[in-house]
PDB file of C-alpha atoms in Angstrom:
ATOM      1  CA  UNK Z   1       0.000   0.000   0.000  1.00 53.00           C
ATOM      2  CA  UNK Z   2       1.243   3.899  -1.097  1.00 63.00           C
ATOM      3  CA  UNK Z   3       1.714   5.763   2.104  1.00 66.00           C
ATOM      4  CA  UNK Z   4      -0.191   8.802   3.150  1.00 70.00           C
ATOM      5  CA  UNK Z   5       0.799  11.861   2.008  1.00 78.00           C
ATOM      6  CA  UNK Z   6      -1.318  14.763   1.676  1.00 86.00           C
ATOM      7  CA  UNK Z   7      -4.081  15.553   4.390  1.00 88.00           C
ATOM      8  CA  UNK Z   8      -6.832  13.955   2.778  1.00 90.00           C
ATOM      9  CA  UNK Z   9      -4.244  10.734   2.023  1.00 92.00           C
ATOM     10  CA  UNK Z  10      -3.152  10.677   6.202  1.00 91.00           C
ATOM     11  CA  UNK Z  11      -6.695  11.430   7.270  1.00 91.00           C
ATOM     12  CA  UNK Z  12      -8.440   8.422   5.260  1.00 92.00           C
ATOM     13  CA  UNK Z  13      -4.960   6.488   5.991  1.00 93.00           C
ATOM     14  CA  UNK Z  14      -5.610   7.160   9.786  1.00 94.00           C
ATOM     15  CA  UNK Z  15      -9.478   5.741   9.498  1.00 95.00           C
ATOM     16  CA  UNK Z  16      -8.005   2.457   7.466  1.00 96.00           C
ATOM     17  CA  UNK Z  17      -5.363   2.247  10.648  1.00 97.00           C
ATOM     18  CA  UNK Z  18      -8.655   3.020  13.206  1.00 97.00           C
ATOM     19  CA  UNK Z  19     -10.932   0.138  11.654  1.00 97.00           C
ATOM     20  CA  UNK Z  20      -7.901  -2.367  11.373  1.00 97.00           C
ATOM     21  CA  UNK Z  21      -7.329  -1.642  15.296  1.00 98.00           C
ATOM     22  CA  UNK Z  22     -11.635  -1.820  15.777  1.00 98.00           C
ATOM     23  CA  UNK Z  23     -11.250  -5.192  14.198  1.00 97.00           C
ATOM     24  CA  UNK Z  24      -8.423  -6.047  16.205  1.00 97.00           C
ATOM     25  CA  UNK Z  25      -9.932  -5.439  19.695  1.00 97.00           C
ATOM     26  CA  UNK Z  26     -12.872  -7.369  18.472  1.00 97.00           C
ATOM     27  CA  UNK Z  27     -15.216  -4.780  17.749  1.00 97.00           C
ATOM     28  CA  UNK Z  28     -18.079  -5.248  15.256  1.00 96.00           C
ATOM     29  CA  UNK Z  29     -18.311  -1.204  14.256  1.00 96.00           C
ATOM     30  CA  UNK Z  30     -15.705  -0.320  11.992  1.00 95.00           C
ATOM     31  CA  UNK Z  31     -16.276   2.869  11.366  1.00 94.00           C
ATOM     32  CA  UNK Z  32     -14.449   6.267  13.488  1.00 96.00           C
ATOM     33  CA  UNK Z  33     -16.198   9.099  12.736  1.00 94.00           C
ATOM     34  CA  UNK Z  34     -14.642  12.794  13.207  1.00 90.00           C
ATOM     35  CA  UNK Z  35     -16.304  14.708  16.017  1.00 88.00           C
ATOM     36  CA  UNK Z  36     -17.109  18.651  15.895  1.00 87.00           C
ATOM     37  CA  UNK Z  37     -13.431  19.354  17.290  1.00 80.00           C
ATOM     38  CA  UNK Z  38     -11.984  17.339  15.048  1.00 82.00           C
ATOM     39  CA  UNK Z  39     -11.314  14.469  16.816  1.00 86.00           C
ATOM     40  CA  UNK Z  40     -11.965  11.064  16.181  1.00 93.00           C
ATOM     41  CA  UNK Z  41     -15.205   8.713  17.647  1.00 94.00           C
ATOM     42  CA  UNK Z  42     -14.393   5.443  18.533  1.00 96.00           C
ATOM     43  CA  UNK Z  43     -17.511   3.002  19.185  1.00 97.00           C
ATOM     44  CA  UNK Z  44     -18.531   2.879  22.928  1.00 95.00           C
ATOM     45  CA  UNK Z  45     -16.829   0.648  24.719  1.00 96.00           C
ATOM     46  CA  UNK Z  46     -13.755   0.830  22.381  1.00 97.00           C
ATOM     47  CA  UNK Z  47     -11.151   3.992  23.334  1.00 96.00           C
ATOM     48  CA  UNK Z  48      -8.923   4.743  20.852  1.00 97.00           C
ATOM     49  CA  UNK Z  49      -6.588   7.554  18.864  1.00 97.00           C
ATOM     50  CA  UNK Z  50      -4.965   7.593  15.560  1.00 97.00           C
ATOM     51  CA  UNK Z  51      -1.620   9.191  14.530  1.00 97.00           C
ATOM     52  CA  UNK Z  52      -0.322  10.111  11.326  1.00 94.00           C
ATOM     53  CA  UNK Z  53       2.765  11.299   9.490  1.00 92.00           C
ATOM     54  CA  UNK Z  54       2.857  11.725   5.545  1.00 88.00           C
ATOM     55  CA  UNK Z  55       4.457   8.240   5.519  1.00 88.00           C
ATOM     56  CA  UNK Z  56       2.702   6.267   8.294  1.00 93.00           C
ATOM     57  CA  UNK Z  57      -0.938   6.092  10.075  1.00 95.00           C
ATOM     58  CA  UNK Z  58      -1.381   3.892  13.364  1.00 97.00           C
ATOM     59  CA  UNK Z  59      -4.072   3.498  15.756  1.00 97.00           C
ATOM     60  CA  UNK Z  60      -4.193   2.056  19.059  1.00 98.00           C
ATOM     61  CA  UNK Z  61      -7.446   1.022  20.538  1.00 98.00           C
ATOM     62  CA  UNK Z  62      -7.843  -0.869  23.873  1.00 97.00           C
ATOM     63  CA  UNK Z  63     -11.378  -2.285  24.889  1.00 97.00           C
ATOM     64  CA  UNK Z  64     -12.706  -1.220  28.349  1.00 95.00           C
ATOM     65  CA  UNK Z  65     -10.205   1.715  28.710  1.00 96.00           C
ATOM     66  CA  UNK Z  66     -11.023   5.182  29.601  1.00 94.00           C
ATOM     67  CA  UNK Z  67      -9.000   6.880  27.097  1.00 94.00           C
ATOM     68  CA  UNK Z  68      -5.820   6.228  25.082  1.00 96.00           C
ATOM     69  CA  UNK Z  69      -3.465   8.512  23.499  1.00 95.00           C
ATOM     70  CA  UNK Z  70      -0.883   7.651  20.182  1.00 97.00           C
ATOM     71  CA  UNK Z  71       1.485   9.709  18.796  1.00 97.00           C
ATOM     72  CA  UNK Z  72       4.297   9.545  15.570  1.00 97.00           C
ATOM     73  CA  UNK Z  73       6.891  11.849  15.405  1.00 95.00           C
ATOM     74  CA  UNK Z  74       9.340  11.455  12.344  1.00 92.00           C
ATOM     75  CA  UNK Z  75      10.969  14.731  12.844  1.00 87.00           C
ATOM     76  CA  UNK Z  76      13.475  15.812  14.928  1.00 89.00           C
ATOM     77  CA  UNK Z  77      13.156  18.330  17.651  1.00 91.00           C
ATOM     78  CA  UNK Z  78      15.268  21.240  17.488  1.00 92.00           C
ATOM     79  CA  UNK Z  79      17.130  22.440  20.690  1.00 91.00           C
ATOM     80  CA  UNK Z  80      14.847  25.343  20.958  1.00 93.00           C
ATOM     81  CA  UNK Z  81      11.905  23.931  20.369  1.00 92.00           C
ATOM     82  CA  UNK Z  82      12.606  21.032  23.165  1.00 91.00           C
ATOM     83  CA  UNK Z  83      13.363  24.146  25.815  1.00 91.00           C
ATOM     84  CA  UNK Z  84      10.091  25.001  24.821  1.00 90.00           C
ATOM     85  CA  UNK Z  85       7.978  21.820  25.402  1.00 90.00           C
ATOM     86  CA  UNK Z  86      10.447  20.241  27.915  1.00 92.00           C
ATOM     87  CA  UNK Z  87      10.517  21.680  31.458  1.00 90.00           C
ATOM     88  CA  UNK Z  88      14.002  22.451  33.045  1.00 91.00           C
ATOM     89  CA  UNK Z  89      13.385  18.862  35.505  1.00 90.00           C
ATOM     90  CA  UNK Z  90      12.313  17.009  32.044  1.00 91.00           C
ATOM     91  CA  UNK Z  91      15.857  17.914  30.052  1.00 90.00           C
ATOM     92  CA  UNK Z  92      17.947  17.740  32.847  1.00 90.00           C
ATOM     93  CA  UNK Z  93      16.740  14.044  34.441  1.00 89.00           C
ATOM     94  CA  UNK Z  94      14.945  12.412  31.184  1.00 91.00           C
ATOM     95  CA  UNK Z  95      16.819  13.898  28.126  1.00 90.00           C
ATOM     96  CA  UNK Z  96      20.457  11.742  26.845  1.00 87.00           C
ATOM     97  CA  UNK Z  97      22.617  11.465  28.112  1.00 89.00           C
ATOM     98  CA  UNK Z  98      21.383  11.631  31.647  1.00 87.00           C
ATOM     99  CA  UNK Z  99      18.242   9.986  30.568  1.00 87.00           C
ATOM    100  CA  UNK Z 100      17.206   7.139  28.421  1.00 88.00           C
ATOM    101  CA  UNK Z 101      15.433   9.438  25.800  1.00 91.00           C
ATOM    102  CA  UNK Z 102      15.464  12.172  22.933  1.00 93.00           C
ATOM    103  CA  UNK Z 103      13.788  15.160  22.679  1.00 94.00           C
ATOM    104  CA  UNK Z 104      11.886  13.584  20.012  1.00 96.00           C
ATOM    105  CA  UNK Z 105      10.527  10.835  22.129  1.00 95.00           C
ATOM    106  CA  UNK Z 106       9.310  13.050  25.039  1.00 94.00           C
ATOM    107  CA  UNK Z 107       7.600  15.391  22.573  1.00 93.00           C
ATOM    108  CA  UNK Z 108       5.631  12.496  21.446  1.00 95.00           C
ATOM    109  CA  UNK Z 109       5.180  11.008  24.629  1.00 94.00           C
ATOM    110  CA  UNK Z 110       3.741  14.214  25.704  1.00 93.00           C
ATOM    111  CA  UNK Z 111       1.287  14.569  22.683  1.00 93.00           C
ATOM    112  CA  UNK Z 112       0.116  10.678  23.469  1.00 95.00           C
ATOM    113  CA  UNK Z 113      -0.563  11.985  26.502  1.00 93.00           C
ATOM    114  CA  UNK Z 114      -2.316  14.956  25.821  1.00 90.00           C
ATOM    115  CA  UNK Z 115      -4.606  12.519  23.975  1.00 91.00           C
ATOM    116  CA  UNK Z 116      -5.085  10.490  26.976  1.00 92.00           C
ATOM    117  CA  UNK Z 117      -5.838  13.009  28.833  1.00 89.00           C
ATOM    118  CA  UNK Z 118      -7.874  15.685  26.908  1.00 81.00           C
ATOM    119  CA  UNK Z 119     -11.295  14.047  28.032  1.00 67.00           C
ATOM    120  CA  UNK Z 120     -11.433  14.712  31.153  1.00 61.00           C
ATOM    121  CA  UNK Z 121     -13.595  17.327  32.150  1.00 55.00           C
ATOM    122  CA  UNK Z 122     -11.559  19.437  35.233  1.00 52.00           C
ATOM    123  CA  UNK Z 123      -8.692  20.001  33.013  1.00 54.00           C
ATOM    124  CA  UNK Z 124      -9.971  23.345  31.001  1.00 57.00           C
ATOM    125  CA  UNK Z 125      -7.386  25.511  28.452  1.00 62.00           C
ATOM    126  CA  UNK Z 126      -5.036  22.201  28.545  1.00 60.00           C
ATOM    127  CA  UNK Z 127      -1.945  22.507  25.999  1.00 66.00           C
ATOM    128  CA  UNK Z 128       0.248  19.333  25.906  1.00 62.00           C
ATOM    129  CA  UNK Z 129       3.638  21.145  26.792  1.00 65.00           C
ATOM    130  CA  UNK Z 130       2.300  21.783  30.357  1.00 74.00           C
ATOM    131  CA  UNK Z 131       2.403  18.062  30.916  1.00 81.00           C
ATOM    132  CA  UNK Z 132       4.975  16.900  33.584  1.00 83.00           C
ATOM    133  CA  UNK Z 133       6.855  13.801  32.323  1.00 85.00           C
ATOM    134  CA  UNK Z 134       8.737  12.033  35.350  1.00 86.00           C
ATOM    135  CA  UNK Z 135       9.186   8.372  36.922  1.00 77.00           C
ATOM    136  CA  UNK Z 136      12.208   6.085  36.859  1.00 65.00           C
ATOM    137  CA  UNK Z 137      13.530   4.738  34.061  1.00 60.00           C
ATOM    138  CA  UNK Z 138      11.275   2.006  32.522  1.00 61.00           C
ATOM    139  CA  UNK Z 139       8.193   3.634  33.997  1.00 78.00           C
ATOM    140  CA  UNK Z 140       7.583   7.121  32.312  1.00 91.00           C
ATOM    141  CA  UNK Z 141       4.156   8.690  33.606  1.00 92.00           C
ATOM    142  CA  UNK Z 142       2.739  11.858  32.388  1.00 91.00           C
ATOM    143  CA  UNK Z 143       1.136  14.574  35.201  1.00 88.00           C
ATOM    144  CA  UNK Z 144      -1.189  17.173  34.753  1.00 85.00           C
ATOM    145  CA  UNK Z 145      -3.217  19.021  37.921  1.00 80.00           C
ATOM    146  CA  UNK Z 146      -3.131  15.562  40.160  1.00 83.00           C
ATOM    147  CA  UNK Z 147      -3.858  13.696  36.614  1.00 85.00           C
ATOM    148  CA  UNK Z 148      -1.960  11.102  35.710  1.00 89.00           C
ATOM    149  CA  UNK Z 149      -1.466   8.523  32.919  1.00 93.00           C
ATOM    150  CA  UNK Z 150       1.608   5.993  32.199  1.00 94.00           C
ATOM    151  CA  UNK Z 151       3.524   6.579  28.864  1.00 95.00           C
ATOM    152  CA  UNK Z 152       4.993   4.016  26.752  1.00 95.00           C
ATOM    153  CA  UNK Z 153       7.843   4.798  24.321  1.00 95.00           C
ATOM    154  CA  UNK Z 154       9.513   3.139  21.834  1.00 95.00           C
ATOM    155  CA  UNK Z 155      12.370   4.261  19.436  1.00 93.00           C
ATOM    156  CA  UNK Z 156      13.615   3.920  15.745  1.00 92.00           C
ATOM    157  CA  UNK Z 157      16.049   5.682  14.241  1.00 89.00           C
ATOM    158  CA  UNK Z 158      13.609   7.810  12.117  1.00 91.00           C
ATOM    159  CA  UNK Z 159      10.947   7.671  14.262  1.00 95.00           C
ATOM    160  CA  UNK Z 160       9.369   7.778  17.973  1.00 96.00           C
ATOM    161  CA  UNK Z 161       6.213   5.754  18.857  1.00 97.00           C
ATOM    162  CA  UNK Z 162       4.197   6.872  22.280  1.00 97.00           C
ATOM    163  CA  UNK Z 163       1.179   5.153  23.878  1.00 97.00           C
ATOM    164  CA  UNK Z 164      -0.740   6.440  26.614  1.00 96.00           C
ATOM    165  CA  UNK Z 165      -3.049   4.551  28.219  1.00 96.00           C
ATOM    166  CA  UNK Z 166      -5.679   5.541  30.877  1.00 93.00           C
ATOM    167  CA  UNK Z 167      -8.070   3.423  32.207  1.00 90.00           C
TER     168      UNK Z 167
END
């Protein structure tokens, strides 16, 4: 299969990524719908989120979960931009070479998370760089106002893969 490239290309590749995932979790509905904001409905019963590059679409959906958050970032993250979205405690204990990751995996780890988290009702003008990313090594776990939600990462050269998972 061509990869996505163009908007309309990543969108419907992101809806072909949704139903695979639907089918995988063993729903019947196939279907993900976009809401008014934009974001995609998964079936009751079925949380889910989609993520898309011009080259790749994935979705991750987990039966019986509250929310779940995926995110694909092929680019890399300038040094600027990271003191932006990281805070001082992020670059200094989680960033290489003190810490296991790249800038580029804690950006997406903190835009899975944002995903995970955007649902829930108390957390009003919510932007995903005022996530806290902490834990130990192994066991990353996004904060936001007494919120929390574990964040899974894993790394390619050309690529960082984050799932956040909130049940």
């Amino acid at each position: 299969m061509a990869p996505p490239h163009g908007p309309a290309e990543q969108f419907a590749a992101g809806r072909r990524a949704a139903a695979a995932a639907l089918a995988a979790a063993g729903s019947a509905e196939r279907t993900v719908p976009r809401g008014r904001d934009g974001r995609p409905l998964f079936p009751q019963g079925f949380a889910g989120s989609i993520s898309h590059t011009d080259r790749l679409a994935v979705a991750v959906v987990v039966p019986g979960a509250e929310a779940v958050g995926v995110d694909i970032e092929p680019a890399a993250i300038t040094p600027r931009m990271a003191a932006f979205i990281l805070r001082d405690q992020e670059r200094r204990l989680l960033l290489a070479p003190a810490g296991p990751y790249s800038a580029r995996d804690l950006f997406a780890a903190k835009e899975a998370a944002f995903k995970a988290m955007n649902s829930l009702g108390t957390l009003g003008e919510f932007l995903f760089w005022q996530i806290r990313l902490g834990g130990p090594e192994g066991a990353l776990t996004a904060t936001y106002r007494g919120e929390s939600v574990p964040v899974r990462i894993h790394t390619r050269a050309d690529l960082s893969f984050a799932v956040a998972i909130r049940h």
